[in-house]
Each structure stands twice: as structure tokens, then as C-alpha cells.
mmCIF file of C-alpha atoms and ligand atoms in Angstrom:
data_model
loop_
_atom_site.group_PDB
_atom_site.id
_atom_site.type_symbol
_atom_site.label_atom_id
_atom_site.label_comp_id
_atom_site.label_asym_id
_atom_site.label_seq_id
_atom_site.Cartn_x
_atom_site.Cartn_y
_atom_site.Cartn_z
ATOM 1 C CA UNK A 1 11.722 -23.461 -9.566
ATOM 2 C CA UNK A 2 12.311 -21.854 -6.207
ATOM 3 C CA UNK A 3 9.303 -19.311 -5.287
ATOM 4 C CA UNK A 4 10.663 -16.992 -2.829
ATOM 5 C CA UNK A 5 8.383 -14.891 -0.522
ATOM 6 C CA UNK A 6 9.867 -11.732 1.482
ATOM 7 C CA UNK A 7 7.879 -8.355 3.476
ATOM 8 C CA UNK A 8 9.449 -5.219 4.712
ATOM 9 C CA UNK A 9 8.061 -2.805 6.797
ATOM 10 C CA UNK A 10 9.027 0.595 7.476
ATOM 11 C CA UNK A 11 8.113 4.132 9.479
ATOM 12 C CA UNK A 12 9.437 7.462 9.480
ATOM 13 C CA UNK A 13 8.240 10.042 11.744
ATOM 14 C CA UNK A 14 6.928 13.658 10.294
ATOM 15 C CA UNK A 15 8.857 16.659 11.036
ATOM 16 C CA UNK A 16 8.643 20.484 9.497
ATOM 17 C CA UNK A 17 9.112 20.161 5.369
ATOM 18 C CA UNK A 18 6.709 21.066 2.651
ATOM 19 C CA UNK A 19 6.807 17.615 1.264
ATOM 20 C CA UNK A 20 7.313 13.964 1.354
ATOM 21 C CA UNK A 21 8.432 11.545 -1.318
ATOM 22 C CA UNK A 22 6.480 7.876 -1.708
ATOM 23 C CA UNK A 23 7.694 5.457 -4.004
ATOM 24 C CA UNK A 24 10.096 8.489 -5.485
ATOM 25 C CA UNK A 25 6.818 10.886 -6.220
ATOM 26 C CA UNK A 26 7.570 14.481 -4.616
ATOM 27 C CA UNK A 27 3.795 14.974 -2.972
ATOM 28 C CA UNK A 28 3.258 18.353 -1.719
ATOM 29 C CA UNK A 29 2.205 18.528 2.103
ATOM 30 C CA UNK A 30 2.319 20.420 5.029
ATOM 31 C CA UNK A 31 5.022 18.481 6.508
ATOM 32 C CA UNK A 32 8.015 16.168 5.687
ATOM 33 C CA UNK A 33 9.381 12.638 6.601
ATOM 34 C CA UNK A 34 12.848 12.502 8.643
ATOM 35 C CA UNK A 35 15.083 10.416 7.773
ATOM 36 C CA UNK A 36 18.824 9.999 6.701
ATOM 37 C CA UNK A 37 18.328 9.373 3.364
ATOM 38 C CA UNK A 38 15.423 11.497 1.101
ATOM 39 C CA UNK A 39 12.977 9.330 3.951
ATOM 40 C CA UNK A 40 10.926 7.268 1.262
ATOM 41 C CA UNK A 41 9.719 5.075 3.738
ATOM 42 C CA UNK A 42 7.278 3.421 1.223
ATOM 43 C CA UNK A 43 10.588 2.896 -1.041
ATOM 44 C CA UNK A 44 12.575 1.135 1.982
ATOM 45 C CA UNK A 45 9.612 -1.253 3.117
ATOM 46 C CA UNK A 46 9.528 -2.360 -0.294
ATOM 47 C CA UNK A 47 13.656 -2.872 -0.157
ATOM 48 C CA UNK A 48 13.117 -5.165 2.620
ATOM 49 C CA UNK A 49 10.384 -7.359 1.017
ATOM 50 C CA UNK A 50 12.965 -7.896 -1.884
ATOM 51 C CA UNK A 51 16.176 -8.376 0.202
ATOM 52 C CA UNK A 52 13.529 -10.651 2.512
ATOM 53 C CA UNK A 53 13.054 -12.957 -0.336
ATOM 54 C CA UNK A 54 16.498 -13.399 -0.697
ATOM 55 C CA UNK A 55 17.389 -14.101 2.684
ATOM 56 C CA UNK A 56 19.808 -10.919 1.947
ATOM 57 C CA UNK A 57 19.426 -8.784 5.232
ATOM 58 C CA UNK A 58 17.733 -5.914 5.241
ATOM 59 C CA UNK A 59 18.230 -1.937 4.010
ATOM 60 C CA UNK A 60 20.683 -1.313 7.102
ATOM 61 C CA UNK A 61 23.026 -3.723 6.272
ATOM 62 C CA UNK A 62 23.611 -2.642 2.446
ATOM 63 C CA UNK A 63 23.086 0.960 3.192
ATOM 64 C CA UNK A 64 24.087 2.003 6.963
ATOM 65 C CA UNK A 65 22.411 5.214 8.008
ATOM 66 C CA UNK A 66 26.327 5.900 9.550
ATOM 67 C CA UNK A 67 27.478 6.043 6.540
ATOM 68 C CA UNK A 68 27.568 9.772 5.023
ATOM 69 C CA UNK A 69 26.886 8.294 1.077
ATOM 70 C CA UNK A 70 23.580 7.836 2.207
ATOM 71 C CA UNK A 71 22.615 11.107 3.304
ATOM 72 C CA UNK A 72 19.789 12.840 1.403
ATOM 73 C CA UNK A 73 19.698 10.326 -1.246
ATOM 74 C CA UNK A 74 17.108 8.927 -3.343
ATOM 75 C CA UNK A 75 15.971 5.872 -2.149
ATOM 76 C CA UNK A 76 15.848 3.796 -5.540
ATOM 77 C CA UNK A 77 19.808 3.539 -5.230
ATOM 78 C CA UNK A 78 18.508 1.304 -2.146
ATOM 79 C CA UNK A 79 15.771 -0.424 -4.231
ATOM 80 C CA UNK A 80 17.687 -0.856 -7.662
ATOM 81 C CA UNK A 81 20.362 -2.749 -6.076
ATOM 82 C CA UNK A 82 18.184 -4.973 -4.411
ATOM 83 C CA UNK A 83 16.666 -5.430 -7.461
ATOM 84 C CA UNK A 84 20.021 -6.358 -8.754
ATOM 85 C CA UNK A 85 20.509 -8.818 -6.419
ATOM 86 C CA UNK A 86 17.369 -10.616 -7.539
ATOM 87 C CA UNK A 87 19.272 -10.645 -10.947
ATOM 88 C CA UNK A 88 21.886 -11.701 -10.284
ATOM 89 C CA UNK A 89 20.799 -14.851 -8.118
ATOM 90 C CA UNK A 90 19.004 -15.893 -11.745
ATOM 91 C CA UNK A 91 15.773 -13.985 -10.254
ATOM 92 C CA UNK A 92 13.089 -12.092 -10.830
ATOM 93 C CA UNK A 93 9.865 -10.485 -9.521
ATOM 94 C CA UNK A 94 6.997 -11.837 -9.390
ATOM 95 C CA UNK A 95 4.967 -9.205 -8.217
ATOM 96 C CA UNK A 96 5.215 -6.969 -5.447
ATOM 97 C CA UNK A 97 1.901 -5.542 -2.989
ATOM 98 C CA UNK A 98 2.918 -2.359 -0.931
ATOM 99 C CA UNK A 99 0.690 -0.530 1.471
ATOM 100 C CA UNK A 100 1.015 2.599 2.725
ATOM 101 C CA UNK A 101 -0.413 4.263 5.816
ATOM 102 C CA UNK A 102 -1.461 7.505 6.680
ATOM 103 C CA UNK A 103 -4.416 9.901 7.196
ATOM 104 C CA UNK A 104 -2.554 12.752 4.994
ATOM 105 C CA UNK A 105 -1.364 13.361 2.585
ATOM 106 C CA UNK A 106 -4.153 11.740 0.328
ATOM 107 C CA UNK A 107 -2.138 9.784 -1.801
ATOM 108 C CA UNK A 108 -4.995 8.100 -4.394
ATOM 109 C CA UNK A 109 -3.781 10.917 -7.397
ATOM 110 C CA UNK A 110 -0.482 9.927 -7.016
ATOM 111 C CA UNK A 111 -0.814 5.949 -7.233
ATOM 112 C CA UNK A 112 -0.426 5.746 -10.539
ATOM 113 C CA UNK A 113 3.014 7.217 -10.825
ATOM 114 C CA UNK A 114 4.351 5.198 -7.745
ATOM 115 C CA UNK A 115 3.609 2.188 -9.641
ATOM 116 C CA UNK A 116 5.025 3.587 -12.691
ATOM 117 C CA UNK A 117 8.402 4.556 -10.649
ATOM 118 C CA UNK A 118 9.093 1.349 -8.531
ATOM 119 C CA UNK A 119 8.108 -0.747 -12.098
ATOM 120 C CA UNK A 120 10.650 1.364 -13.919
ATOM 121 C CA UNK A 121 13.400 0.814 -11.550
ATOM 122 C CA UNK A 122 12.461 -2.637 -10.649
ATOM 123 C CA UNK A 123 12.893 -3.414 -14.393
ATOM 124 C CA UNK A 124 9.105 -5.133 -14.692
ATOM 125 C CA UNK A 125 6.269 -4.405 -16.059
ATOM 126 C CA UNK A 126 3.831 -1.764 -13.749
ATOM 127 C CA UNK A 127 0.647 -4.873 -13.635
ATOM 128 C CA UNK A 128 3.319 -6.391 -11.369
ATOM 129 C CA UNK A 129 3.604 -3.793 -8.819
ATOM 130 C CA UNK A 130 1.088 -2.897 -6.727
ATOM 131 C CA UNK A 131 0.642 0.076 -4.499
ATOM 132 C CA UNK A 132 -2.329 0.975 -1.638
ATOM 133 C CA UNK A 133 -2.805 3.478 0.818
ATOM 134 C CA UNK A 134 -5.055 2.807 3.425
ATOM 135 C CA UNK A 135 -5.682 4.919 7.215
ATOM 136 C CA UNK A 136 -5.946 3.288 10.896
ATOM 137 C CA UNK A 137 -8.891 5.657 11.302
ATOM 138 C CA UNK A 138 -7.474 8.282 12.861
ATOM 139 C CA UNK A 139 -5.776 5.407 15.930
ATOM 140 C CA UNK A 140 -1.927 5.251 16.455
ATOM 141 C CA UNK A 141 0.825 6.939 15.341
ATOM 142 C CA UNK A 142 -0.344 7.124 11.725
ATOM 143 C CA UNK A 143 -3.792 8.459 13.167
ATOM 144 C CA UNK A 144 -2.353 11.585 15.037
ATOM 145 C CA UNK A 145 -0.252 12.432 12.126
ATOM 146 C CA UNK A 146 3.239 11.503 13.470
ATOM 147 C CA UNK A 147 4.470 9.822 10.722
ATOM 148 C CA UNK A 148 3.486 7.397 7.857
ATOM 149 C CA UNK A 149 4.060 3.413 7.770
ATOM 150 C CA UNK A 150 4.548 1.041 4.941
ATOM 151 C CA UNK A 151 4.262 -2.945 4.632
ATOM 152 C CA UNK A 152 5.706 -4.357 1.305
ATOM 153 C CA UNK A 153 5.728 -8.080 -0.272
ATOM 154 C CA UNK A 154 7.663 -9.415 -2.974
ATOM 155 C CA UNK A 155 7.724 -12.771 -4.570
ATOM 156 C CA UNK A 156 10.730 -13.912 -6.203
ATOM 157 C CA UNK A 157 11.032 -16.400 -8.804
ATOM 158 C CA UNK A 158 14.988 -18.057 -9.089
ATOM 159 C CA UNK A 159 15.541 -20.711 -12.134
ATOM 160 C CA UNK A 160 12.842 -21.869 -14.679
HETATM 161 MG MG1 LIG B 201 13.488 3.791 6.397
#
């Protein structure tokens, strides 16, 4: 059995919107995340964790930002095929741990349906996914409001 650890980690800056989307939930907020594609940032740190684990590459290398396919789309093309890959390497997930941080929006209402969304396209069951959001206490980037971070895990599980 070959137990396969990976992380990701991922920022977006904030610019003018009326809404950001984490872990494929539309939350309502005075601002938006930039970004190529629809800017999921907590999506694409958990991408990495998976394609980590597999010693894959990373998000940028399946999905360039150069390429135009990419632009304004829903992250969990990104995620799905990563989860994919775990398949079809005779994988599959463990569990996953994602964090996300920022001061705003609050995201503790929304938790629920993040881990409901990643589980659904991950194919496992939502007790394997986790998902926190946490603040630097108002230091850093994240603590003036410039943009929000994420830091994903993943454990992988190849063969029997
Ligand atoms: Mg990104």
C-alpha cells in the first residue's frame, strides 16, 4: 500500500465584484477574487494537494492561465481531473484538510456546502473532506483585505 501525502497553497488578490466563489459556493461580498479562471482559490490549493500526492505538477501545468479554455471557468474542471488522476493511478482519497484565510467574508454558514461540493466532485464521502477558515488577525495581506489564501492536504491511498 503506497500512502501518498501532497499540500497546495494558493492566493488571489480582491478586486471590485459582488462576490467570490470558495470551494464552488457563490458567497455574496463586497468584493471579488481576480483571477483567470472563476478565481476559487480555495478550489486550486486543494488541486495542488491532490496533484502533490501524485507527484503530478501542479494546476499550471494541466490548466495554463495562457490558455483561453480556462477563462472564467469553474474551477472543479481543475479539481475533477485531478481527482481522475488519483483514479486512474488505482487511487483514492484518503481525506483531504483545507484552510482558508481571510477576515471577510465570514465563511462559517457556508462550510457545510463547501464540503458537500468538493465531496461530490471528489467522488467521496463529505466525513473525508474537511474545510476551515481561520484569520491572521487582521496582519498581512489577508488582514488588510487584499485577498484571501488557502492551504490544502490530501492523502492518497494507491493499491490495497
Ligand atoms: Mg489560483
Amino acid at each position: 500500500m503506497d500512502i501518498r501525502l501532497g499540500n497546495g497553497f494558493d492566493v488571489h488578490a480582491f478586486e471590485k465584484g459582488d462576490h467570490v466563489i470558495l470551494c464552488g459556493v457563490r458567497i455574496a461580498h463586497d468584493r471579488a477574487l481576480k483571477g483567470h479562471s472563476d478565481a476559487d482559490v480555495a478550489m486550486h490549493a486543494l488541486t495542488d494537494a491532490i496533484l502533490g500526492a501524485l507527484a503530478e505538477g501542479d494546476i499550471g501545468a494541466h490548466f495554463p492561465p495562457s490558455d483561453a479554455r480556462w477563462k472564467g471557468a469553474p474551477s472543479s474542471i481543475f479539481l475533477r481531473k485531478a481527482a481522475e488522476l488519483v483514479r486512474a493511478r488505482g487511487g483514492r482519497i484518503a481525506n483531504c484538510d483545507l484552510t482558508i484565510i481571510c477576515e471577510r467574508p465570514r465563511l462559517r454558514p457556508h462550510i457545510a456546502a463547501m464540503r458537500e461540493n468538493l465531496a461530490a466532485i471528489l467522488k467521496v464521502e463529505a466525513s473525508r473532506v474537511s474545510v476551515k477558515a481561520t484569520t491572521t488577525e487582521q496582519l498581512g495581506f489577508t488582514g488588510r483585505e487584499e485577498g484571501i489564501a488557502a492551504l490544502a492536504t490530501a492523502a492518497i491511498i494507491i493499491g490495497d
